[in-house]
Structure formats: structure tokens, C-alpha cells
Amino acid sequence: MPKQVDHHQRRADIAEAAVAMIAQHGLEDVKLTQIARAAGCTTGAVTHYFGTKDDVLLAALEHVCQRLFARIDEGEIAPGIEALCAVLPSDAESLAEWKVWLAFWGRAAFVPRLAAVHHDYYAQIEDMLLTGFGVDADDARLTAAAIIAAIDGVSTRICLEPALWPPARQRALLSRLLLPLFATLDLKGDDHADTSAFAA
């Protein structure tokens, strides 16, 4: 009897391998052979499931975003520092995911197809935040966009200097940025964090 292959799982494995290889080698320098080796398959298998290298790379971006959405769902994202800190690059896995997101982010400024993908993901994240806030007004949407921008900025800094930003310092910095934003929604968040750790 021929071996049964879980095609959905195989695609997920390849996408996960692509995330790891992009994080290690960068978007421009990553090779299909590296992705295939990391996934434990041949380059022929990679192209069988995804067609082209660009398709594999986009699958890596989608894999990263779906993990982000899963973390948001698990944390029942709300206007609270703890919940929002859960999406920062606080361990090796999330750091790799953020490196992939930022690699595509830089490229999206010049590639309309990628810009459209990022636009769609940002819109979804804004909607998830607004659902957590329990409000949906133009001003609230602008605040949600500001929160996302703060998280992007903090995460970019962490990716560049991971050794300088342990989780406690990440939380202190995000608190410094977000607590005033919560006030624009007449929300207090889940706490009034002590931001003194920022100077630690």
C-alpha cells in the first residue's frame, strides 16, 4: 500500500522551514535547497507544493501571520499590556517570525503584490483589536493603527538588538507607548505598569 501523505501538513512543514531559513539567511539570499533541507524533503517536493520560490516565500509570510492571529485569539486580545506583549519577539521562535515579517515589510514598499498582502493583514489585525476593545469608530480605528505602529516599532528594535531587550524591558517600553493610547479610548488596560524597568 502506498504511503499516505498529509499534503496540508507537508505544506505547513515547508512553510515553517522557509520561516527558519529566511530568518537565518534573509529574504534575498535564502535558497530553495536550504528550505528543502530544513523541511527534510527535496527541492522537487518544494516546487511540487508551491510552484515557485516566490510562492514558497509568500507561504512563509502567511505562516507567520496565521501564528500571530492564533496568539491573538489565545490571548483574547484586549487593551491590556500583557495581552499585547504576547505578540512581541520574546523568544527564538517569535524572533524568527518577526524577522520574516520585517523582511517582507521592507520589500513591500517596492512590490505592489506584497504591499497588498501587508495591507490586508494590517486591516485584519486592526479589526481584531477593535473587537477586543468593543468599539468601532473612526477615532478608535486610528488608535488601533497607532497601537500596531508602536508594536511594529518596538519589535523592530528588538530584532536589531535582541540581547538588549529581555521580556521585562520589552514590556516596560510597550507600556510607556501604549498606556497614553488606551486613554484616548477611555480605557485603562489591564494594569498601570511600572515603566521604571525601561531604564534598567
Tab-separated table of N, CA and C in Angstrom, residues 71 88-97 167 170:
chain	number	residue	atom	x	y	z
A	71	ARG	N	-2.050	33.516	18.228
A	71	ARG	CA	-1.646	34.048	19.528
A	71	ARG	C	-2.615	35.107	20.020
A	88	LEU	N	5.019	40.272	20.875
A	88	LEU	CA	6.392	40.759	20.683
A	88	LEU	C	7.362	39.585	20.493
A	89	PRO	N	8.531	39.838	19.885
A	89	PRO	CA	9.538	38.781	19.693
A	89	PRO	C	10.286	38.477	20.985
A	90	SER	N	9.665	37.677	21.834
A	90	SER	CA	10.205	37.436	23.182
A	90	SER	C	10.957	36.119	23.317
A	91	ASP	N	10.953	35.285	22.273
A	91	ASP	CA	11.713	34.037	22.299
A	91	ASP	C	12.234	33.757	20.892
A	92	ALA	N	12.980	32.664	20.746
A	92	ALA	CA	13.627	32.381	19.460
A	92	ALA	C	12.615	32.211	18.333
A	93	GLU	N	11.505	31.543	18.618
A	93	GLU	CA	10.505	31.297	17.588
A	93	GLU	C	9.857	32.592	17.116
A	94	SER	N	9.405	33.414	18.077
A	94	SER	CA	8.734	34.654	17.688
A	94	SER	C	9.722	35.651	17.086
A	95	LEU	N	10.989	35.597	17.501
A	95	LEU	CA	12.004	36.459	16.898
A	95	LEU	C	12.191	36.106	15.424
A	96	ALA	N	12.229	34.817	15.113
A	96	ALA	CA	12.351	34.382	13.719
A	96	ALA	C	11.146	34.841	12.906
A	97	GLU	N	9.964	34.746	13.487
A	97	GLU	CA	8.751	35.160	12.788
A	97	GLU	C	8.769	36.661	12.497
A	167	PRO	N	12.308	40.239	28.004
A	167	PRO	CA	10.853	40.457	28.080
A	167	PRO	C	10.413	41.574	29.019
A	170	GLN	N	11.047	44.833	27.311
A	170	GLN	CA	10.084	44.970	26.215
A	170	GLN	C	8.745	45.480	26.751
